[in-house]
XYZ file of C-alpha atoms in Angstrom:
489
model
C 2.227 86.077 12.430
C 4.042 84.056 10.274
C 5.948 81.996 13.440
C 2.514 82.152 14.606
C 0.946 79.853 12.077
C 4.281 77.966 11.925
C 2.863 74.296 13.121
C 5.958 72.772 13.381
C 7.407 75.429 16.026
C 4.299 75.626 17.655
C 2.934 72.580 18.080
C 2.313 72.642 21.950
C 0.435 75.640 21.153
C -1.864 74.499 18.187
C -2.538 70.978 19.825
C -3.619 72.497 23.541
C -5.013 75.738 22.472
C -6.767 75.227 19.248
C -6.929 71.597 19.242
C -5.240 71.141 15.913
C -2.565 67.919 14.679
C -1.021 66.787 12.598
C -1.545 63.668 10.936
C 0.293 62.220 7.955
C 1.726 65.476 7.422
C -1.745 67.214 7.228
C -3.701 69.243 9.999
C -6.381 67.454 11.529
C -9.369 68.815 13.882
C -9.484 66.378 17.083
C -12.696 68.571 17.617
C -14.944 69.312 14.917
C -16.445 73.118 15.473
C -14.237 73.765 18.380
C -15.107 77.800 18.620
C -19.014 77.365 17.582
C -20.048 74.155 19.833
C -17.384 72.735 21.635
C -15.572 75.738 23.094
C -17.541 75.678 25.997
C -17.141 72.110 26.669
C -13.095 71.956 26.767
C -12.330 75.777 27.701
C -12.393 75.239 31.356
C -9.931 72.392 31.059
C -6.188 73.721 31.655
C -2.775 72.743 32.071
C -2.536 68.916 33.014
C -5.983 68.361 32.533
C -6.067 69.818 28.849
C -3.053 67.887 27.787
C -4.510 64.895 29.091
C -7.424 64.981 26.954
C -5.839 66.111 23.900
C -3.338 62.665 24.062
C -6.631 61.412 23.934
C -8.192 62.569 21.479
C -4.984 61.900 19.555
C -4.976 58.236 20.961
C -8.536 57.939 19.181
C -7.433 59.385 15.872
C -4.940 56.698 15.420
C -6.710 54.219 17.187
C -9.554 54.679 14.426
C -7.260 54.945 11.317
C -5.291 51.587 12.449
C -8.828 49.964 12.994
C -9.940 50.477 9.229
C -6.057 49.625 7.794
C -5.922 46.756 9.200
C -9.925 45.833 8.034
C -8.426 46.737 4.966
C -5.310 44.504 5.228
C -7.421 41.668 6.475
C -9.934 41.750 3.928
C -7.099 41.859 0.809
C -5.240 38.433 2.652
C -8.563 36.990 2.663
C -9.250 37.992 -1.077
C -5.668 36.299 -1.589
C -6.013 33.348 -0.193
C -9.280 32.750 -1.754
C -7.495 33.123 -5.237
C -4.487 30.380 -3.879
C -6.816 27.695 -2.856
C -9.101 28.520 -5.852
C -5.215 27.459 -8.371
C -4.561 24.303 -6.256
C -7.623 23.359 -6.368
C -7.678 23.349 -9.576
C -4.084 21.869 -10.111
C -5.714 18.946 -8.247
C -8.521 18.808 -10.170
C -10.689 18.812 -7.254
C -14.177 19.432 -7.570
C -14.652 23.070 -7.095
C -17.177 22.330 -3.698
C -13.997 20.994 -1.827
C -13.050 24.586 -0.767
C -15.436 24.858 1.681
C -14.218 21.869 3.277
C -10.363 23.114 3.186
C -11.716 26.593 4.914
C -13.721 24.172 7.744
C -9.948 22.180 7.627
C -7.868 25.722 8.309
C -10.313 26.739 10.507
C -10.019 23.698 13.140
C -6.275 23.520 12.512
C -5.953 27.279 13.310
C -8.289 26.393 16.677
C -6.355 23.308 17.569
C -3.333 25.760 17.801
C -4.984 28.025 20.216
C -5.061 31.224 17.779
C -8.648 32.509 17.621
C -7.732 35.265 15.828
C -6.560 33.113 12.810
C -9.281 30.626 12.783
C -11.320 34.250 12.221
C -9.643 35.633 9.792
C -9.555 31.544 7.847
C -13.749 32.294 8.497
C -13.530 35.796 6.212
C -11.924 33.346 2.999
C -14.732 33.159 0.601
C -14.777 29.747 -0.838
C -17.906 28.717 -1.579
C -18.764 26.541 -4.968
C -20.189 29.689 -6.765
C -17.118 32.292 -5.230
C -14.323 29.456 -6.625
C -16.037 28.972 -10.099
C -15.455 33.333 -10.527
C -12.403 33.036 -8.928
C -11.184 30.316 -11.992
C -12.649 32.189 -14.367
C -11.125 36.006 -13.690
C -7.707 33.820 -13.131
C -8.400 32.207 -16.836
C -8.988 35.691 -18.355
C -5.282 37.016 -16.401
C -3.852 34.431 -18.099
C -5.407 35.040 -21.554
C -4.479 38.362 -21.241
C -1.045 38.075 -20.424
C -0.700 35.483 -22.834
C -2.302 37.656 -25.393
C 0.193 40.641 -24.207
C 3.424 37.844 -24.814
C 2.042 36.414 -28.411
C 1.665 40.640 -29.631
C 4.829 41.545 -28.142
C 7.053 38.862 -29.520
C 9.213 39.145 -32.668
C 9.254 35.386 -33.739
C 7.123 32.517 -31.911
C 7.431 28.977 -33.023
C 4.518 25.733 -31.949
C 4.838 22.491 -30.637
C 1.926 20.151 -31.142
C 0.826 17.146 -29.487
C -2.537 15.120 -30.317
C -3.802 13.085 -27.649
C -6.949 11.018 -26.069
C -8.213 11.955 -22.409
C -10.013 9.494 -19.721
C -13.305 10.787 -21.313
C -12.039 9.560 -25.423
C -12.304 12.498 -26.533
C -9.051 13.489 -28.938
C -7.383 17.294 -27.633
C -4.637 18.966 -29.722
C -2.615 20.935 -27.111
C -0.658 23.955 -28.759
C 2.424 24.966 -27.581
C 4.577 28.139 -27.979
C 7.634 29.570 -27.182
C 8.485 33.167 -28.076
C 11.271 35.601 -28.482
C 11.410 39.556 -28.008
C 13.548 42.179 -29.281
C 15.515 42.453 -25.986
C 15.616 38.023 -26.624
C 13.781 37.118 -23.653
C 11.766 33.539 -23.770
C 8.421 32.812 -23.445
C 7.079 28.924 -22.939
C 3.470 28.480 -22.487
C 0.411 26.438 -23.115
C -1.225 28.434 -26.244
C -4.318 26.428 -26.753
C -6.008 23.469 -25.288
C -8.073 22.284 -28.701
C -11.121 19.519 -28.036
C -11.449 17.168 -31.832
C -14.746 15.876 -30.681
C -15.208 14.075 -34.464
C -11.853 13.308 -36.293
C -8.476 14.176 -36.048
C -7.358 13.824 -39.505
C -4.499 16.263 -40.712
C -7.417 18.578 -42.039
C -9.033 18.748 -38.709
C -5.303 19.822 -36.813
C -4.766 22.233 -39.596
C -7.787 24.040 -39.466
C -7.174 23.907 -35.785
C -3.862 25.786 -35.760
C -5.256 28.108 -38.582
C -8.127 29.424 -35.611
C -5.724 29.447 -32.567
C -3.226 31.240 -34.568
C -4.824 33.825 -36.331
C -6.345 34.830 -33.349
C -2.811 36.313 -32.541
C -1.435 37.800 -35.908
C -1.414 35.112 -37.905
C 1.574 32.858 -39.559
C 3.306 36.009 -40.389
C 5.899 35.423 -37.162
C 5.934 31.618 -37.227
C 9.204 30.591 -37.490
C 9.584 26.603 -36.768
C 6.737 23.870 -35.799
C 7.467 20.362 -34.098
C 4.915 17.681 -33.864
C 4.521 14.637 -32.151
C 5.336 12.632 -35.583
C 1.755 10.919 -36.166
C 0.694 10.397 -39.556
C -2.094 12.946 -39.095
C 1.144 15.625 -38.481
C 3.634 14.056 -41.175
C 1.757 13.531 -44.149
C 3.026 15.214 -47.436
C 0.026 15.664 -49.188
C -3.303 15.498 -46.517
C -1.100 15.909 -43.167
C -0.918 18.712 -41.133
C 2.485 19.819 -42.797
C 1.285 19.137 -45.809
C -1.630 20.940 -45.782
C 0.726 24.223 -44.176
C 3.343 24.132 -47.137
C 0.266 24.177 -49.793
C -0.902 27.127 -47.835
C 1.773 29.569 -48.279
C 3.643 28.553 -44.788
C 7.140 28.201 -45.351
C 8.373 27.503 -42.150
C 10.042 24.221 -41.189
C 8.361 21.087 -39.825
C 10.788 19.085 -37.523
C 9.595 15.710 -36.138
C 9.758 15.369 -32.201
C 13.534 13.896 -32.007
C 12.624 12.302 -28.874
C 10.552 9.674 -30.721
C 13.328 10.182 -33.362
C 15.861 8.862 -30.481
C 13.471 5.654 -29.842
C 16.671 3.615 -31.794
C 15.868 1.551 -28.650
C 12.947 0.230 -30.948
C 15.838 -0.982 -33.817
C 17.688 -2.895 -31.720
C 16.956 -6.642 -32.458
C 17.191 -8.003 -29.163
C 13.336 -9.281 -29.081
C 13.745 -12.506 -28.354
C 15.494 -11.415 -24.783
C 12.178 -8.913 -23.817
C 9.768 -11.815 -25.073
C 11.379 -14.075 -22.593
C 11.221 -11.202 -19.559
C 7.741 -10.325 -20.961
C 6.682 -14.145 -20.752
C 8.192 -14.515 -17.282
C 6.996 -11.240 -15.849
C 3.555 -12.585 -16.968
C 3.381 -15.750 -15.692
C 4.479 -14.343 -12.233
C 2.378 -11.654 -12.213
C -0.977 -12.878 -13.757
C -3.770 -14.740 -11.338
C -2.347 -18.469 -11.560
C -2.481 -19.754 -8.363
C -1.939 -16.221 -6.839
C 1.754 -16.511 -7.959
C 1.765 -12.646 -7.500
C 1.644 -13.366 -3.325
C 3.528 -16.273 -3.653
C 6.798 -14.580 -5.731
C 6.482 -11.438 -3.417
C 6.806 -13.639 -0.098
C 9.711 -15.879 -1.527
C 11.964 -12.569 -2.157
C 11.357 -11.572 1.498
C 12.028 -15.010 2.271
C 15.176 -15.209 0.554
C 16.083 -10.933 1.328
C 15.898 -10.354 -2.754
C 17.457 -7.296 -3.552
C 13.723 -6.142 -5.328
C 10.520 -6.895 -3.575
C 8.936 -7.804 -7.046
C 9.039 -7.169 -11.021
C 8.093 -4.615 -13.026
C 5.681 -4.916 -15.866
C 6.816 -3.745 -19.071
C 4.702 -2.626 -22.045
C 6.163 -1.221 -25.996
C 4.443 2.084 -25.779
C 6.156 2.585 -22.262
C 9.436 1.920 -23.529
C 11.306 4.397 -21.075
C 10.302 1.423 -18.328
C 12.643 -1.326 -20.109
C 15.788 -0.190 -18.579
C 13.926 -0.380 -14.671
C 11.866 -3.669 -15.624
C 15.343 -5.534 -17.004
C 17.383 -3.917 -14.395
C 14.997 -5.748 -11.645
C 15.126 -9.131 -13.955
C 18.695 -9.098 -14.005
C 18.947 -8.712 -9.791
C 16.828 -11.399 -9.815
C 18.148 -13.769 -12.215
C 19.144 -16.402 -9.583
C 16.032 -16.170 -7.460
C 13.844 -16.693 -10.843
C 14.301 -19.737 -11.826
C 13.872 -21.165 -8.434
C 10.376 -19.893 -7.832
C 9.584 -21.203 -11.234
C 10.346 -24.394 -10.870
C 8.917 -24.683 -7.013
C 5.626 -22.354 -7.086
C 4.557 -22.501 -10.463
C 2.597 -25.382 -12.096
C 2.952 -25.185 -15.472
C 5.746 -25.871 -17.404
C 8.189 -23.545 -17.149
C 12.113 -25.358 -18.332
C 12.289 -24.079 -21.472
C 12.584 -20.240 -19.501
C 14.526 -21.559 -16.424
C 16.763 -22.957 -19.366
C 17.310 -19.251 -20.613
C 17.876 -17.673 -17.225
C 20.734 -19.962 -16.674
C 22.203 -19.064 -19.748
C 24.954 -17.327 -19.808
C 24.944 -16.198 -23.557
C 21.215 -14.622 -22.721
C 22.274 -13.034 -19.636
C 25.089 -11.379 -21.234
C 22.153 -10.257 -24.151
C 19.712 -9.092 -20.941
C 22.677 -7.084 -19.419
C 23.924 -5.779 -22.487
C 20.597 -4.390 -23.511
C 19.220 -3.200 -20.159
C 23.004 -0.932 -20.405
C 21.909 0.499 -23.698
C 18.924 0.766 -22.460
C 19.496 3.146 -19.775
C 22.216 5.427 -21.983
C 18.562 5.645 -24.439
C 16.824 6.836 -21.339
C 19.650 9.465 -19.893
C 19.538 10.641 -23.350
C 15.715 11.465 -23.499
C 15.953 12.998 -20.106
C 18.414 15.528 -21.389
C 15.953 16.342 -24.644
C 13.420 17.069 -21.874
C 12.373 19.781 -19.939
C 11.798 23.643 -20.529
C 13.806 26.500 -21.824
C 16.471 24.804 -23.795
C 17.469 26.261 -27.020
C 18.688 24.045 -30.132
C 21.702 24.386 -29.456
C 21.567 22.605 -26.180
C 19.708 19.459 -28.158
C 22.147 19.663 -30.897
C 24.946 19.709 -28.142
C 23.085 16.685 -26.478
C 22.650 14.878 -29.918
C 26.197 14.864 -31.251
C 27.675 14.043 -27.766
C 25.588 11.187 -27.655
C 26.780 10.357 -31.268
C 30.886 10.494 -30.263
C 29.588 7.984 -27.195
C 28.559 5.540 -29.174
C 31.968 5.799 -31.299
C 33.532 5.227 -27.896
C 31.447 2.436 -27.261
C 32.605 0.191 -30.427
C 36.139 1.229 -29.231
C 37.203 -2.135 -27.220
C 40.007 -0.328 -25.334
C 37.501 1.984 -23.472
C 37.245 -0.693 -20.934
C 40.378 -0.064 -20.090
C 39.649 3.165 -18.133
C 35.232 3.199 -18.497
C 32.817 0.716 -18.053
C 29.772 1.861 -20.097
C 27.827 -1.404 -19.817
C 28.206 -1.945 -15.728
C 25.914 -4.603 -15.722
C 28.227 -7.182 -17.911
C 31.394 -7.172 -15.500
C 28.913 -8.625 -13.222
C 29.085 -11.828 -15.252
C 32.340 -12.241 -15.294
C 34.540 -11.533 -12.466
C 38.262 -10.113 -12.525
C 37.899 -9.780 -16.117
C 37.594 -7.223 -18.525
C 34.357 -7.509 -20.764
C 34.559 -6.955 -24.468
C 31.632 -6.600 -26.703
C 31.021 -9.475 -28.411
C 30.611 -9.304 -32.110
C 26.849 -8.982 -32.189
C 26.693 -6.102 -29.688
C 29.661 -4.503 -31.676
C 27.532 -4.375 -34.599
C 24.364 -3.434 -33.085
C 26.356 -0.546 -31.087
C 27.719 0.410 -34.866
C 24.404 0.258 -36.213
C 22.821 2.748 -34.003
C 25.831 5.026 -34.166
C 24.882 5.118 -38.213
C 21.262 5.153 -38.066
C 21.037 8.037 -35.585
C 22.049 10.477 -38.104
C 20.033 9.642 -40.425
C 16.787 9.385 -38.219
C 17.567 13.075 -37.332
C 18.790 14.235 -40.271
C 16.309 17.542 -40.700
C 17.246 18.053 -36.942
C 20.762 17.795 -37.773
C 20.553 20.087 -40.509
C 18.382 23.037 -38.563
C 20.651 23.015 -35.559
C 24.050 22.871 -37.368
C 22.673 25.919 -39.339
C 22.186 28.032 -35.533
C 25.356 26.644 -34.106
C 26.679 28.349 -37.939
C 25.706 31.760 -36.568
C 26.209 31.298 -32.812
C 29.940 30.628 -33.880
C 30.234 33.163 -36.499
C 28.353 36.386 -37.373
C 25.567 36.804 -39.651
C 27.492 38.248 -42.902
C 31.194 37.508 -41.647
C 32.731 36.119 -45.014
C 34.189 32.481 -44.641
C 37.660 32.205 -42.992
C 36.604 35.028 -40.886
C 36.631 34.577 -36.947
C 34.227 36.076 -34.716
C 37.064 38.076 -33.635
C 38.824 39.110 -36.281
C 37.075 42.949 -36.119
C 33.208 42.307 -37.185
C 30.576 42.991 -35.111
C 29.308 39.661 -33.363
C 26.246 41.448 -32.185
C 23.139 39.547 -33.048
C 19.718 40.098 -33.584
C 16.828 38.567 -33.475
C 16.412 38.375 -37.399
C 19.591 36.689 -37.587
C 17.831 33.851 -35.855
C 14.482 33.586 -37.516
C 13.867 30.024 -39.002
C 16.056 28.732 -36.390
């Protein structure tokens, strides 16, 4: 009996005499009430005959589960792709009716390839206005509740805020955050997007933060803030910082250092951007469309730039690409000034020939560009204090090297000035030595909380938390850290 109802050792006999399978390692009729109903039907089949219809009746079975798996697997691409156009979409910050027009677009696309089957399964996407306003919305409460899961999980978080004006006027404090767990993994995300429809005074921020962060726990794990430096952020008494010391929040306030880096702004080399201001002007206002006149006379003359580049204060990171053009085009410039311009224009074609400015022009469109390479490096996500304060001080010790004169002598770290001057080797003049010396002083002090803060971190990344001094990290103490031995940091 027992080899009898053994399935696996009598499957022949199960499948052709009982009409039994198995399927997904469980028995499966292929005829419902086979002795009541259907034994009459199938009994007088034998041998070949039998076998033939029981492969298929098999052949259905699968045929039927395949049919709803791949309904199934059809239907969850579909649900997929709905959610993907519904993100780019909004990344685009289309209006949410153009995703019926990208399903009619995948739909042709998948035609004009010849696959049918595609452009139907691009027809199942759901992207209608109403379908992609839900789909934004159950995507916006994912990524509250992950957020939420990040901000309860963390040990220490620390803010980074930024006040701005959108194309609408309307003032919005964006709230960032980057957090730390026990096992020191690193969280950066967009907390808060905050709309200050009335006024954005330091009482306005303050409150603000207050909402967005008690929401998660409050101050309690708060363990540094940076703001964008305006006087709304800064202010002792009625700033935002102000107002969090005088409310218990001991935490430290640090100024963004990349405006802190702006010594661009200290160097007194106005009169040389007033005269590229004033010329960039003149050729690109509407005077007798000198625009399409300058443009044509550098193809005519195979210009290494095809025109200038405006230049404005608060966009200061475009002075190094707006004097770099002006000084490839310091011969062609005072050409077109004199020929295609009508006003009077010797007292600049004066300066462009001079050799004292262009030495000023090259000189500052070089420091210019070590100012930009440095804000690059303060940039971007997931760097840790100790990469700024390694960024900081190295571009501290280059400026000493700068004011050294023999560092021509194996770098060049003005390459525009050599271009002055051929088979020479260019010294800095006495005024650039001092401005060069001036920065290298001032820096410091601009980031002297900065300074502070990090040297404090690179303390404990070089030796442990309660090592006595004179101590090395290897000299038998544990230089396992925790994430307390950081806080503040």
């Amino acid at each position: 009996l027992d080899h009898e109802c053994n399935f696996t050792s009598n499957r022949w006999r199960w499948e052709t005499v009982y009409l039994f399978t198995e399927f997904k390692g469980k028995p499966m009729c292929l005829v419902l009430h086979y002795n009541t109903t259907q034994k009459d039907k199938y009994e007088k089949c034998t041998g070949a005959a039998r076998a033939a219809i029981v492969a298929d009746l098999k052949g259905k079975i699968h045929r039927q589960h395949s049919l709803f798996t791949k309904t199934t697997t059809v239907q969850e691409s579909a649900l997929k792709a709905s959610y993907v156009v519904t993100l780019e979409l909004a990344k685009a910050k289309k209006p949410l009716s153009d995703g019926e027009m990208v399903k009619r677009c995948a739909i042709e696309m998948a035609r004009s390839f010849g696959d049918d089957n595609m452009a139907t399964n691009f027809g199942t996407v759901s992207l209608s206005c109403r379908t992609v306003t839900q789909r934004i919305f159950n995507i916006r409460q994912h990524v509250e509740e992950k957020l939420n899961d990040v901000m309860n999980d963390c040990r220490y978080f620390s803010l980074v805020l930024d006040e701005g004006t959108d194309v609408t006027d309307v003032s919005q404090l964006l709230i960032f955050t980057r957090t730390i767990d026990s096992s020191f993994e690193v969280h950066e995300e967009l907390l808060k997007l905050v709309s200050l429809h009335d006024t954005t005074k330091g009482t306005d921020i303050f409150n603000a933060v207050k909402t967005v962060v008690n929401e998660h726990g409050g101050f309690s794990k708060l363990s540094a803030i940076v703001t964008n430096g305006a006087p709304s952020m800064q202010g002792r008494r009625t700033g935002f910082a102000g107002l969090l010391y005088q409310s218990g929040v001991g935490c430290p306030v640090l100024h963004c250092i990349i405006h802190q880096a702006l010594c661009v702004k200290t160097i007194n080399f106005s009169q040389v951007m007033g005269v590229v201001t004033k010329v960039t002007n003149l050729q690109g206002g509407n005077r007798a469309l000198n625009p399409r006149k300058f443009v044509a006379f550098l193809e005519e003359v195979n210009a290494a730039y095809g025109d200038l580049q405006m230049h404005t204060d608060i966009r200061w990171m475009s002075r190094r690409k707006c004097l770099e053009r002006f000084f490839a085009l310091r011969t062609e410039l005072p050409v077109f000034l004199e020929d295609c311009v009508r006003c009077d224009t010797s007292a600049y074609c004066h300066k462009l020939r001079d050799t004292a400015f262009l030495y000023d022009m090259a000189f500052l469109s070089d420091i210019t560009s070590h100012l930009n390479n440095l804000s690059i490096q303060l940039q971007g996500r997931c760097q840790t204090v100790s990469d700024l304060y390694a960024h900081m001080s190295a571009f501290w010790r280059k400026l000493a090297l700068f004011r050294d004169k023999n560092t021509y002598l194996f770098i060049q770290p003005f390459p525009l000035l050599p271009l002055l001057v051929l088979l020479t080797i260019v010294c800095l003049s006495g005024e650039k030595h001092t401005t060069v010396g001036y920065e290298q002083t001032q820096m410091p002090k601009r980031h002297k909380t900065f300074q502070l803060r990090s040297q404090e971190v690179v303390n404990q990344l070089i030796r442990p938390a309660g090592a006595s001094d004179g101590k090395s990290p290897g000299s038998g103490k544990s230089t396992d850290h925790t994430v307390e031995s950081f806080k503040g940091n």
